[in-house]
Tab-separated table of C-alpha atoms (C1' of nucleotides) in Angstrom:
chain	number	residue	atom	x	y	z
L	576	UNK	CA	-157.803	-26.709	-45.499
L	577	UNK	CA	-155.083	-27.953	-43.222
L	578	UNK	CA	-156.854	-31.248	-42.626
L	579	UNK	CA	-157.073	-31.779	-46.368
L	580	UNK	CA	-153.392	-31.025	-46.917
L	581	UNK	CA	-151.160	-33.783	-48.180
L	582	UNK	CA	-149.649	-35.731	-45.306
L	583	UNK	CA	-146.419	-36.265	-47.065
L	584	UNK	CA	-145.384	-32.637	-47.121
L	585	UNK	CA	-146.683	-31.885	-43.672
L	586	UNK	CA	-144.587	-34.614	-42.151
L	587	UNK	CA	-141.377	-33.770	-43.947
L	588	UNK	CA	-138.239	-33.015	-41.940
L	589	UNK	CA	-138.230	-29.351	-40.964
L	590	UNK	CA	-136.341	-26.799	-43.009
L	591	UNK	CA	-132.609	-27.034	-42.647
L	592	UNK	CA	-132.652	-30.525	-41.138
L	593	UNK	CA	-132.303	-33.846	-42.871
L	594	UNK	CA	-132.215	-37.573	-42.388
L	595	UNK	CA	-128.996	-39.497	-42.674
L	596	UNK	CA	-130.026	-42.808	-44.186
L	597	UNK	CA	-128.373	-46.219	-44.359
L	598	UNK	CA	-125.913	-46.032	-47.196
L	599	UNK	CA	-124.743	-42.613	-46.100
L	600	UNK	CA	-124.572	-43.179	-42.367
L	601	UNK	CA	-121.655	-45.579	-42.807
L	602	UNK	CA	-119.512	-42.639	-43.917
L	603	UNK	CA	-120.460	-40.777	-40.778
L	604	UNK	CA	-119.522	-43.753	-38.637
L	605	UNK	CA	-116.204	-44.098	-40.430
L	606	UNK	CA	-115.435	-40.410	-39.961
L	607	UNK	CA	-116.396	-40.497	-36.303
L	608	UNK	CA	-114.245	-43.551	-35.741
L	609	UNK	CA	-111.211	-41.969	-37.404
L	610	UNK	CA	-111.727	-38.763	-35.434
L	611	UNK	CA	-111.849	-40.608	-32.109
L	612	UNK	CA	-108.811	-42.677	-32.944
L	613	UNK	CA	-106.853	-39.595	-33.988
L	614	UNK	CA	-107.770	-37.463	-30.987
L	615	UNK	CA	-106.982	-40.230	-28.528
L	616	UNK	CA	-103.465	-40.341	-29.966
L	617	UNK	CA	-103.067	-36.745	-28.856
L	618	UNK	CA	-104.338	-37.409	-25.341
L	619	UNK	CA	-107.880	-36.181	-25.793
L	620	UNK	CA	-110.875	-37.613	-23.949
L	621	UNK	CA	-114.520	-37.354	-24.812
L	622	UNK	CA	-116.707	-34.995	-22.800
L	623	UNK	CA	-120.447	-35.067	-23.486
L	624	UNK	CA	-122.502	-32.055	-22.463
L	625	UNK	CA	-126.269	-31.490	-22.860
L	626	UNK	CA	-127.799	-30.394	-26.129
L	627	UNK	CA	-129.502	-27.429	-24.482
L	628	UNK	CA	-128.197	-24.984	-21.935
L	629	UNK	CA	-129.395	-21.839	-20.190
L	630	UNK	CA	-129.666	-19.106	-22.811
L	631	UNK	CA	-127.431	-16.933	-20.679
L	632	UNK	CA	-124.511	-19.304	-21.215
L	633	UNK	CA	-124.314	-18.421	-24.889
L	634	UNK	CA	-125.062	-14.760	-24.355
L	635	UNK	CA	-122.044	-14.540	-22.060
L	636	UNK	CA	-119.828	-17.081	-23.812
L	637	UNK	CA	-120.472	-16.820	-27.524
L	638	UNK	CA	-121.046	-13.098	-27.127
L	639	UNK	CA	-124.148	-10.968	-27.014
L	640	UNK	CA	-123.091	-8.958	-30.066
L	641	UNK	CA	-122.318	-11.953	-32.304
L	642	UNK	CA	-124.730	-12.751	-35.141
L	643	UNK	CA	-125.044	-16.265	-33.790
L	644	UNK	CA	-126.536	-15.030	-30.536
L	645	UNK	CA	-128.407	-12.034	-31.892
L	646	UNK	CA	-130.369	-13.757	-34.625
L	647	UNK	CA	-129.583	-17.452	-34.960
L	648	UNK	CA	-130.450	-19.161	-31.676
L	649	UNK	CA	-133.182	-21.689	-31.094
L	650	UNK	CA	-134.388	-20.304	-27.775
L	651	UNK	CA	-137.464	-21.478	-25.918
L	652	UNK	CA	-139.032	-21.345	-22.480
L	653	UNK	CA	-139.539	-24.651	-20.691
L	654	UNK	CA	-142.430	-25.488	-18.394
L	655	UNK	CA	-140.493	-24.215	-15.425
L	656	UNK	CA	-140.197	-20.804	-17.023
L	657	UNK	CA	-136.470	-21.133	-17.760
L	658	UNK	CA	-135.060	-19.687	-20.955
L	659	UNK	CA	-133.152	-22.458	-22.682
L	660	UNK	CA	-131.281	-22.593	-25.983
L	661	UNK	CA	-130.317	-25.450	-28.265
L	662	UNK	CA	-126.566	-25.006	-28.405
L	663	UNK	CA	-125.316	-23.116	-31.466
L	664	UNK	CA	-121.753	-24.126	-30.621
L	665	UNK	CA	-120.024	-26.274	-28.077
L	666	UNK	CA	-117.235	-24.304	-26.428
L	667	UNK	CA	-119.304	-22.515	-23.746
L	668	UNK	CA	-120.713	-25.860	-22.598
L	669	UNK	CA	-117.268	-27.324	-22.031
L	670	UNK	CA	-116.144	-24.262	-20.139
L	671	UNK	CA	-119.258	-24.487	-17.990
L	672	UNK	CA	-118.659	-28.182	-17.317
L	673	UNK	CA	-115.054	-27.567	-16.261
L	674	UNK	CA	-116.096	-24.908	-13.768
L	675	UNK	CA	-119.043	-26.942	-12.513
L	676	UNK	CA	-116.985	-30.068	-11.880
L	677	UNK	CA	-113.728	-28.255	-11.055
L	678	UNK	CA	-111.929	-30.316	-13.644
L	679	UNK	CA	-109.067	-27.819	-13.451
L	680	UNK	CA	-108.208	-29.238	-10.013
L	681	UNK	CA	-107.932	-32.861	-11.095
L	682	UNK	CA	-104.508	-32.623	-12.611
L	683	UNK	CA	-105.431	-34.611	-15.689
L	684	UNK	CA	-104.681	-32.995	-19.046
L	685	UNK	CA	-107.663	-30.874	-19.961
L	686	UNK	CA	-107.984	-32.072	-23.534
L	687	UNK	CA	-111.538	-32.805	-24.613
L	688	UNK	CA	-113.338	-33.742	-27.782
L	689	UNK	CA	-116.975	-34.108	-28.643
L	690	UNK	CA	-119.116	-34.724	-31.699
L	691	UNK	CA	-122.773	-33.959	-32.060
L	692	UNK	CA	-125.500	-31.701	-33.422
L	693	UNK	CA	-125.512	-27.911	-33.205
L	694	UNK	CA	-128.414	-25.608	-34.037
L	695	UNK	CA	-128.487	-22.257	-35.757
L	696	UNK	CA	-131.433	-20.519	-37.342
L	697	UNK	CA	-129.651	-19.602	-40.591
L	698	UNK	CA	-131.043	-19.668	-44.075
L	699	UNK	CA	-129.971	-23.052	-45.413
L	700	UNK	CA	-127.656	-23.338	-48.390
L	701	UNK	CA	-124.877	-25.609	-49.568
L	702	UNK	CA	-122.839	-26.656	-46.533
L	703	UNK	CA	-125.097	-24.818	-44.115
L	704	UNK	CA	-127.936	-26.397	-42.175
L	705	UNK	CA	-130.064	-25.495	-39.177
L	706	UNK	CA	-129.171	-28.706	-37.463
L	707	UNK	CA	-125.604	-29.428	-38.389
L	708	UNK	CA	-122.899	-31.511	-36.800
L	709	UNK	CA	-119.554	-30.576	-35.434
L	710	UNK	CA	-116.521	-32.318	-34.108
L	711	UNK	CA	-115.197	-30.083	-31.412
L	712	UNK	CA	-111.881	-30.216	-29.566
L	713	UNK	CA	-110.610	-27.994	-26.784
L	714	UNK	CA	-107.431	-27.734	-24.718
L	715	UNK	CA	-107.371	-25.821	-21.448
L	716	UNK	CA	-104.586	-24.527	-19.284
L	717	UNK	CA	-101.893	-24.392	-21.962
L	718	UNK	CA	-100.763	-20.826	-22.608
L	719	UNK	CA	-97.960	-21.773	-24.931
L	720	UNK	CA	-98.559	-21.102	-28.615
L	721	UNK	CA	-97.063	-24.546	-29.221
L	722	UNK	CA	-100.393	-26.125	-28.304
L	723	UNK	CA	-102.168	-23.980	-30.888
L	724	UNK	CA	-99.766	-25.374	-33.457
L	725	UNK	CA	-100.266	-28.883	-32.095
L	726	UNK	CA	-104.031	-28.836	-32.581
L	727	UNK	CA	-103.676	-27.378	-36.062
L	728	UNK	CA	-101.340	-30.262	-36.849
L	729	UNK	CA	-103.856	-32.682	-35.342
L	730	UNK	CA	-106.532	-31.267	-37.633
L	731	UNK	CA	-104.229	-31.886	-40.580
L	732	UNK	CA	-103.585	-35.430	-39.417
L	733	UNK	CA	-107.304	-36.140	-39.275
L	734	UNK	CA	-108.045	-34.544	-42.627
L	735	UNK	CA	-105.221	-36.596	-44.082
L	736	UNK	CA	-106.719	-39.817	-42.777
L	737	UNK	CA	-110.052	-38.743	-44.245
L	738	UNK	CA	-108.515	-38.303	-47.678
L	739	UNK	CA	-109.289	-34.582	-47.785
L	740	UNK	CA	-107.130	-32.707	-50.256
L	741	UNK	CA	-106.942	-29.188	-51.622
L	742	UNK	CA	-107.053	-27.415	-48.290
L	743	UNK	CA	-105.426	-24.209	-47.173
L	744	UNK	CA	-104.644	-23.246	-43.596
L	745	UNK	CA	-105.137	-19.616	-42.630
L	746	UNK	CA	-103.763	-18.221	-39.382
L	747	UNK	CA	-103.908	-14.863	-37.716
L	748	UNK	CA	-103.736	-13.178	-34.364
L	749	UNK	CA	-106.560	-10.939	-33.235
L	750	UNK	CA	-104.610	-9.761	-30.220
L	751	UNK	CA	-105.940	-9.414	-26.748
L	752	UNK	CA	-108.384	-7.036	-25.155
L	753	UNK	CA	-105.621	-4.496	-24.787
L	754	UNK	CA	-104.971	-3.996	-28.468
L	755	UNK	CA	-108.104	-4.899	-30.354
L	756	UNK	CA	-110.280	-1.828	-29.649
L	757	UNK	CA	-107.451	0.392	-30.777
L	758	UNK	CA	-107.193	-1.538	-34.019
L	759	UNK	CA	-110.904	-1.320	-34.702
L	760	UNK	CA	-110.790	2.404	-34.095
L	761	UNK	CA	-107.820	2.827	-36.417
L	762	UNK	CA	-109.565	0.830	-39.116
L	763	UNK	CA	-112.735	2.832	-38.762
L	764	UNK	CA	-110.697	6.015	-39.022
L	765	UNK	CA	-108.957	4.813	-42.181
L	766	UNK	CA	-112.281	3.806	-43.729
L	767	UNK	CA	-113.793	7.195	-43.010
L	768	UNK	CA	-111.044	8.828	-44.998
L	769	UNK	CA	-112.075	6.903	-48.119
L	770	UNK	CA	-115.762	6.482	-47.374
L	771	UNK	CA	-117.065	7.853	-50.656
L	772	UNK	CA	-114.829	5.489	-52.640
L	773	UNK	CA	-116.123	2.379	-50.894
L	774	UNK	CA	-119.181	0.426	-51.978
L	775	UNK	CA	-122.420	0.857	-50.063
L	776	UNK	CA	-121.895	-2.414	-48.287
L	777	UNK	CA	-118.446	-1.421	-47.075
L	778	UNK	CA	-119.686	1.984	-45.981
L	779	UNK	CA	-122.049	0.183	-43.667
L	780	UNK	CA	-119.326	-2.189	-42.480
L	781	UNK	CA	-117.125	0.799	-41.645
L	782	UNK	CA	-119.522	1.547	-38.827
L	783	UNK	CA	-120.629	-1.896	-37.730
L	784	UNK	CA	-117.610	-4.114	-38.259
L	785	UNK	CA	-114.682	-2.474	-40.034
L	786	UNK	CA	-112.671	-5.711	-40.060
L	787	UNK	CA	-115.048	-7.212	-42.572
L	788	UNK	CA	-114.207	-4.617	-45.212
L	789	UNK	CA	-111.270	-6.903	-45.992
L	790	UNK	CA	-113.742	-9.518	-47.188
L	791	UNK	CA	-115.290	-7.369	-49.920
L	792	UNK	CA	-114.994	-8.802	-53.414
L	793	UNK	CA	-115.135	-5.491	-55.268
L	794	UNK	CA	-111.758	-4.589	-56.731
L	795	UNK	CA	-111.700	-0.935	-55.726
L	796	UNK	CA	-112.609	-1.808	-52.150
L	797	UNK	CA	-109.824	-4.381	-52.048
L	798	UNK	CA	-107.287	-1.862	-53.265
L	799	UNK	CA	-108.366	0.679	-50.707
L	800	UNK	CA	-108.395	-1.893	-47.918
L	801	UNK	CA	-104.892	-3.048	-48.819
L	802	UNK	CA	-103.611	0.294	-47.600
L	803	UNK	CA	-105.443	0.022	-44.267
L	804	UNK	CA	-103.397	-0.653	-41.153
L	805	UNK	CA	-102.655	-4.299	-40.336
L	806	UNK	CA	-103.593	-5.843	-37.030
L	807	UNK	CA	-100.029	-7.033	-36.704
L	808	UNK	CA	-99.044	-3.441	-35.994
L	809	UNK	CA	-101.453	-3.256	-33.086
L	810	UNK	CA	-100.453	-6.360	-31.181
L	811	UNK	CA	-98.906	-5.908	-27.773
L	812	UNK	CA	-95.469	-7.398	-27.166
L	813	UNK	CA	-96.873	-10.540	-25.568
L	814	UNK	CA	-99.321	-11.177	-28.407
L	815	UNK	CA	-96.631	-10.537	-30.993
L	816	UNK	CA	-94.324	-13.062	-29.340
L	817	UNK	CA	-97.149	-15.564	-29.069
L	818	UNK	CA	-97.927	-15.268	-32.765
L	819	UNK	CA	-94.269	-15.564	-33.779
L	820	UNK	CA	-93.991	-18.707	-31.676
L	821	UNK	CA	-97.108	-20.162	-33.285
L	822	UNK	CA	-95.618	-19.722	-36.739
L	823	UNK	CA	-92.291	-21.180	-35.601
L	824	UNK	CA	-94.012	-24.266	-34.193
L	825	UNK	CA	-96.063	-24.721	-37.349
L	826	UNK	CA	-92.778	-24.712	-39.243
L	827	UNK	CA	-91.398	-27.363	-36.903
L	828	UNK	CA	-94.484	-29.497	-37.540
L	829	UNK	CA	-94.174	-28.851	-41.281
L	830	UNK	CA	-97.655	-27.423	-41.594
L	831	UNK	CA	-98.009	-25.099	-44.576
L	832	UNK	CA	-100.017	-22.010	-43.733
L	833	UNK	CA	-100.830	-18.529	-44.911
L	834	UNK	CA	-101.003	-15.579	-42.558
L	835	UNK	CA	-104.268	-13.827	-43.269
L	836	UNK	CA	-104.635	-10.547	-41.380
L	837	UNK	CA	-108.284	-10.435	-42.418
L	838	UNK	CA	-109.153	-13.612	-40.557
L	839	UNK	CA	-111.207	-12.336	-37.644
L	840	UNK	CA	-113.997	-14.880	-37.135
L	841	UNK	CA	-117.471	-14.084	-35.953
L	842	UNK	CA	-117.444	-15.312	-32.381
L	843	UNK	CA	-116.678	-12.586	-29.904
L	844	UNK	CA	-114.397	-14.422	-27.544
L	845	UNK	CA	-111.220	-15.063	-29.518
L	846	UNK	CA	-107.881	-13.772	-28.297
L	847	UNK	CA	-104.494	-14.082	-29.945
L	848	UNK	CA	-104.569	-17.085	-32.287
L	849	UNK	CA	-107.341	-17.590	-34.847
L	850	UNK	CA	-107.190	-20.111	-37.659
L	851	UNK	CA	-109.292	-21.728	-40.301
L	852	UNK	CA	-108.837	-24.570	-42.760
L	853	UNK	CA	-110.694	-23.968	-45.987
L	854	UNK	CA	-111.331	-26.269	-48.918
L	855	UNK	CA	-111.457	-25.492	-52.600
L	856	UNK	CA	-113.996	-28.289	-53.014
L	857	UNK	CA	-116.816	-26.476	-51.228
L	858	UNK	CA	-119.022	-23.614	-52.320
L	859	UNK	CA	-119.290	-20.275	-50.597
L	860	UNK	CA	-119.295	-21.988	-47.200
L	861	UNK	CA	-115.723	-23.128	-47.599
L	862	UNK	CA	-114.494	-23.454	-44.007
L	863	UNK	CA	-113.966	-27.078	-43.010
L	864	UNK	CA	-112.997	-26.089	-39.530
L	865	UNK	CA	-112.280	-22.943	-37.583
L	866	UNK	CA	-111.027	-22.095	-34.179
L	867	UNK	CA	-108.630	-20.190	-32.034
L	868	UNK	CA	-107.672	-19.200	-28.557
L	869	UNK	CA	-110.018	-17.843	-25.940
L	870	UNK	CA	-108.050	-16.962	-22.832
L	871	UNK	CA	-110.728	-14.954	-21.047
L	872	UNK	CA	-113.894	-17.048	-21.239
L	873	UNK	CA	-113.392	-19.151	-18.133
L	874	UNK	CA	-112.579	-16.099	-16.071
L	875	UNK	CA	-115.525	-14.204	-17.529
L	876	UNK	CA	-117.790	-17.017	-16.396
L	877	UNK	CA	-116.641	-16.481	-12.847
L	878	UNK	CA	-114.402	-19.537	-12.942
L	879	UNK	CA	-110.650	-19.888	-12.515
L	880	UNK	CA	-108.316	-17.972	-14.786
L	881	UNK	CA	-107.661	-20.849	-17.171
L	882	UNK	CA	-106.974	-20.248	-20.838
L	883	UNK	CA	-108.451	-22.287	-23.693
L	884	UNK	CA	-107.844	-23.064	-27.334
L	885	UNK	CA	-109.641	-25.318	-29.786
L	886	UNK	CA	-111.508	-25.746	-33.019
L	887	UNK	CA	-114.793	-26.956	-34.441
L	888	UNK	CA	-114.992	-29.019	-37.604
L	889	UNK	CA	-118.151	-29.187	-39.691
L	890	UNK	CA	-118.983	-32.843	-40.321
L	891	UNK	CA	-121.288	-32.225	-43.295
L	892	UNK	CA	-118.662	-30.075	-44.960
L	893	UNK	CA	-115.806	-32.468	-44.342
L	894	UNK	CA	-117.857	-35.421	-45.582
L	895	UNK	CA	-118.629	-33.610	-48.813
L	896	UNK	CA	-114.911	-33.518	-49.659
L	897	UNK	CA	-113.691	-36.628	-47.823
L	898	UNK	CA	-112.687	-39.807	-49.608
L	899	UNK	CA	-113.910	-42.462	-47.226
L	900	UNK	CA	-116.055	-45.527	-47.594
L	901	UNK	CA	-117.943	-47.636	-45.150
L	902	UNK	CA	-116.889	-51.216	-44.416
L	903	UNK	CA	-117.598	-53.883	-47.011
L	904	UNK	CA	-120.352	-56.070	-45.655
L	905	UNK	CA	-120.348	-59.807	-46.250
L	906	UNK	CA	-123.931	-60.824	-45.724
L	907	UNK	CA	-124.882	-64.479	-45.439
L	908	UNK	CA	-128.383	-64.962	-46.878
L	909	UNK	CA	-130.368	-67.919	-45.633
L	910	UNK	CA	-132.335	-69.662	-48.409
L	911	UNK	CA	-134.800	-72.284	-47.257
L	912	UNK	CA	-137.537	-74.431	-48.745
L	913	UNK	CA	-140.638	-75.004	-46.697
L	914	UNK	CA	-141.778	-74.444	-43.155
L	915	UNK	CA	-139.493	-76.947	-41.434
L	916	UNK	CA	-136.452	-75.654	-43.272
L	917	UNK	CA	-137.398	-72.110	-42.333
L	918	UNK	CA	-137.265	-73.075	-38.659
L	919	UNK	CA	-133.946	-74.829	-39.154
L	920	UNK	CA	-132.678	-71.743	-40.994
L	921	UNK	CA	-133.808	-69.496	-38.171
L	922	UNK	CA	-131.808	-71.541	-35.696
L	923	UNK	CA	-128.793	-71.645	-38.016
L	924	UNK	CA	-128.951	-67.872	-38.337
L	925	UNK	CA	-128.896	-67.549	-34.546
L	926	UNK	CA	-125.872	-69.853	-34.434
L	927	UNK	CA	-123.903	-67.950	-37.066
L	928	UNK	CA	-124.764	-64.571	-35.578
L	929	UNK	CA	-123.695	-65.738	-32.130
L	930	UNK	CA	-120.335	-66.483	-33.752
L	931	UNK	CA	-119.992	-63.104	-35.394
L	932	UNK	CA	-121.364	-63.670	-38.882
L	933	UNK	CA	-123.789	-61.118	-40.329
L	934	UNK	CA	-126.764	-63.129	-41.401
L	935	UNK	CA	-130.109	-62.310	-43.015
L	936	UNK	CA	-133.216	-64.447	-43.191
L	937	UNK	CA	-136.547	-63.235	-44.553
L	938	UNK	CA	-139.942	-64.728	-43.872
L	939	UNK	CA	-141.401	-64.853	-47.303
L	940	UNK	CA	-142.031	-68.194	-48.920
L	941	UNK	CA	-139.932	-68.325	-52.063
L	942	UNK	CA	-138.652	-70.923	-54.442
L	943	UNK	CA	-134.903	-71.481	-54.673
L	944	UNK	CA	-134.743	-69.218	-57.711
L	945	UNK	CA	-136.592	-66.560	-55.819
L	946	UNK	CA	-134.187	-66.809	-52.917
L	947	UNK	CA	-131.162	-66.467	-55.150
L	948	UNK	CA	-132.711	-63.557	-56.945
L	949	UNK	CA	-133.309	-61.888	-53.618
L	950	UNK	CA	-129.798	-62.685	-52.357
L	951	UNK	CA	-128.406	-61.207	-55.525
L	952	UNK	CA	-130.536	-58.120	-55.106
L	953	UNK	CA	-129.219	-57.654	-51.580
L	954	UNK	CA	-125.662	-58.158	-52.792
L	955	UNK	CA	-125.230	-60.968	-50.315
L	956	UNK	CA	-121.722	-62.391	-50.348
L	957	UNK	CA	-122.904	-65.934	-49.687
L	958	UNK	CA	-126.053	-67.995	-49.530
L	959	UNK	CA	-126.734	-70.747	-47.016
L	960	UNK	CA	-128.965	-73.429	-48.485
L	961	UNK	CA	-131.365	-75.209	-46.166
L	962	UNK	CA	-133.821	-77.682	-47.680
L	963	UNK	CA	-135.355	-81.017	-46.719
L	964	UNK	CA	-132.365	-82.860	-48.221
L	965	UNK	CA	-129.860	-80.832	-46.215
L	966	UNK	CA	-131.803	-81.274	-42.994
L	967	UNK	CA	-131.896	-85.019	-43.498
L	968	UNK	CA	-128.118	-85.167	-43.922
L	969	UNK	CA	-127.255	-82.505	-41.361
L	970	UNK	CA	-125.083	-80.898	-44.016
L	971	UNK	CA	-125.914	-77.554	-45.597
L	972	UNK	CA	-124.941	-75.827	-48.815
L	973	UNK	CA	-122.832	-72.684	-48.887
L	974	UNK	CA	-122.577	-70.815	-52.165
L	975	UNK	CA	-120.197	-67.966	-52.833
L	976	UNK	CA	-122.150	-65.498	-54.933
L	977	UNK	CA	-119.116	-63.919	-56.551
L	978	UNK	CA	-117.450	-67.120	-57.719
L	979	UNK	CA	-120.541	-69.303	-57.984
L	980	UNK	CA	-118.725	-72.092	-56.145
L	981	UNK	CA	-120.770	-74.174	-53.769
L	982	UNK	CA	-119.676	-76.517	-50.992
L	983	UNK	CA	-121.504	-78.426	-48.313
L	984	UNK	CA	-120.740	-79.180	-44.703
L	985	UNK	CA	-121.974	-79.325	-41.152
L	986	UNK	CA	-122.804	-76.033	-39.512
L	987	UNK	CA	-119.457	-76.046	-37.680
L	988	UNK	CA	-117.569	-76.670	-40.913
L	989	UNK	CA	-119.476	-73.883	-42.606
L	990	UNK	CA	-118.794	-71.527	-39.714
L	991	UNK	CA	-115.085	-72.246	-40.055
L	992	UNK	CA	-115.278	-71.412	-43.757
L	993	UNK	CA	-117.187	-68.190	-43.056
L	994	UNK	CA	-114.694	-67.033	-40.461
L	995	UNK	CA	-111.568	-67.694	-42.443
L	996	UNK	CA	-112.126	-64.877	-44.938
U	207	G	C1'	-133.184	-11.408	-43.101
U	208	U	C1'	-132.257	-9.976	-48.914
U	209	G	C1'	-131.948	-11.684	-54.008
U	210	G	C1'	-131.841	-15.533	-58.284
U	211	G	C1'	-133.051	-20.576	-60.065
U	212	U	C1'	-136.091	-25.048	-59.622
U	213	G	C1'	-140.627	-28.015	-58.014
U	214	U	C1'	-144.475	-33.690	-62.782
U	215	A	C1'	-144.436	-41.595	-60.304
U	216	G	C1'	-139.614	-44.117	-55.287
U	217	C	C1'	-135.281	-42.037	-58.760
U	218	U	C1'	-133.783	-39.445	-63.541
U	219	C	C1'	-136.702	-36.819	-66.865
U	220	A	C1'	-140.711	-35.889	-71.149
U	221	A	C1'	-145.567	-33.637	-72.503
U	222	C	C1'	-147.409	-26.357	-78.416
U	223	G	C1'	-152.719	-23.507	-73.366
U	224	G	C1'	-156.395	-28.814	-75.929
U	225	U	C1'	-158.722	-36.396	-75.340
U	226	U	C1'	-157.638	-40.594	-69.984
U	227	A	C1'	-150.211	-36.554	-67.904
U	228	G	C1'	-145.933	-40.466	-70.499
U	229	A	C1'	-140.842	-43.063	-70.732
U	230	G	C1'	-136.437	-45.339	-68.640
U	231	C	C1'	-134.701	-47.312	-64.120
U	232	A	C1'	-136.591	-49.247	-59.500
U	233	U	C1'	-140.891	-52.102	-57.113
U	234	C	C1'	-144.497	-56.226	-57.321
U	235	G	C1'	-146.543	-60.551	-60.097
U	236	G	C1'	-146.025	-64.215	-64.078
U	237	A	C1'	-143.203	-67.200	-67.925
U	238	C	C1'	-139.649	-70.265	-63.917
U	239	U	C1'	-142.212	-75.345	-57.550
U	240	G	C1'	-133.916	-76.960	-55.554
U	241	U	C1'	-129.748	-72.532	-57.515
U	242	G	C1'	-128.637	-65.565	-58.808
U	243	G	C1'	-127.469	-61.347	-62.388
U	244	A	C1'	-130.436	-62.052	-68.616
U	245	U	C1'	-134.892	-61.841	-71.575
U	246	C	C1'	-140.121	-61.458	-72.389
U	247	C	C1'	-145.205	-60.420	-70.580
U	248	G	C1'	-148.181	-57.910	-67.073
U	249	A	C1'	-149.514	-54.884	-62.731
U	250	A	C1'	-149.155	-51.125	-59.384
U	251	G	C1'	-147.563	-46.368	-58.650
U	252	G	C1'	-149.703	-38.970	-59.688
U	253	U	C1'	-155.008	-34.246	-56.406
U	254	U	C1'	-148.328	-32.209	-61.858
U	255	G	C1'	-145.546	-29.160	-53.950
U	256	G	C1'	-150.108	-26.398	-51.813
U	257	G	C1'	-153.771	-22.363	-52.504
U	258	G	C1'	-156.015	-18.673	-55.465
U	259	G	C1'	-156.639	-16.195	-60.333
U	260	U	C1'	-157.005	-15.657	-65.996
U	261	U	C1'	-159.369	-19.005	-69.690
U	262	C	C1'	-164.512	-22.726	-72.874
U	263	G	C1'	-160.128	-25.511	-71.157
U	264	A	C1'	-153.963	-24.778	-66.999
U	265	U	C1'	-148.532	-29.468	-65.874
U	266	U	C1'	-148.100	-25.034	-69.253
U	267	C	C1'	-149.798	-18.072	-68.142
U	268	C	C1'	-150.255	-14.644	-63.460
U	269	C	C1'	-150.208	-13.931	-57.946
U	270	C	C1'	-149.445	-15.913	-53.012
U	271	U	C1'	-147.350	-19.707	-50.092
U	272	C	C1'	-144.210	-23.925	-48.914
U	273	A	C1'	-139.887	-26.719	-50.024
U	274	C	C1'	-135.280	-27.494	-52.418
U	275	U	C1'	-131.115	-25.003	-54.442
U	276	C	C1'	-127.286	-21.063	-55.399
U	277	A	C1'	-125.429	-16.418	-53.816
U	278	C	C1'	-125.347	-12.119	-50.167
U	279	C	C1'	-124.882	-11.964	-44.870
U	280	C	C1'	-122.759	-15.081	-41.298
U	281	C	C1'	-120.339	-19.381	-40.167
U	282	A	C1'	-118.929	-25.428	-39.347
RNA sequence: GUGGGUGUAGCUCAACGGUUAGAGCAUCGGACUGUGGAUCCGAAGGUUGGGGGUUCGAUUCCCCUCACUCACCCCA
């Protein structure tokens, strides 16, 4: 049966992955270029880490109770018997690299960015894939809430350059390890008091993750949850000051935001600041980017006590709402007549390419009409005409396909014309 | 992992349970052997996602499976 099966389906890209084809890939390149240019303005440098890491890295970093680690990792055993995992997120890798190379001792600003694929075994839907791509930025060693505001502003700057509109910035503080357990307990207590009035889903959340009751869409649950204690009341003095300073700096940078006490985020390691930028142009998966502060991870890894803060931006999601276009290509199509002219055209193509002109020659014998039809099909900007007559004179034709105007000249004269616009 | 929707040519879509599954666009060839977009003619392209069942007969009805898609969950 399997040998009879249609090859086409069997060889399709696996579930949750997809090809990015010419025509679309130019948008990716444009986005990546704008991201690099923007981050470099803020003093960030690229840091490339491996696509897979020891499974333990994510268990300790991302958190062994997070959904990502519990049920979404691509984990496998290699031939040496090691348990490895295709990274579901990037932050633990950067932290590992800093410790491994003692980058904290170099004195350079620890501002890093990276873009590449991440892997999570989720059920695919709009804006959610099993191999997806993130742009990730991290800053280490800056305790001041000002840097949290700075990276949020940097995210805005990038989204602005990408033509993304209709976004909202949500910020919150989840406190530190001192205050958070107390808040969870208080929330659980409050939920127990109204348990019978909550929906079945929320009754379950009351046990497993009381913070998520705030996310329920049922009206009665929302009303009940509105009366629950706010995390703001459980922050220690230091966390409260940190959060106030974040908001003050966002005001200085003129970043509009909304404080959302429900914004907890699913990764275990966040402390103090959490934030998210959401878009109205997406479906249920509406977060364009999310991040926050993680002051304990480095220490928990057995490294120096260096704090961190950063965010991850989903490339697929941003592209679906971005207004960017790839560069306009101005292809020069080489039209020739006959074998000798083909060889002359081949050499002319080499010459023009060596001088920076995108040039296309195809090895199919066509008449002049056929060549022009093909050039038109390819949306070539110009056609170079090489025939026996041209070769005899050493002067070739150059036709502008948009205007229909045609001139002739030596190859140097034509090159000059090609380069001037 | 749980639900709903959808799978017919490269793309967008037709076809009451009944002959050889069609159309537009795209592709290729010709009209047209030194100058494009047009027009006309023609060709090629399908195990109707896959498997099983009901039926004299299934693209159509039923079941399973796979994929896509939307939502839950979670997150980028």
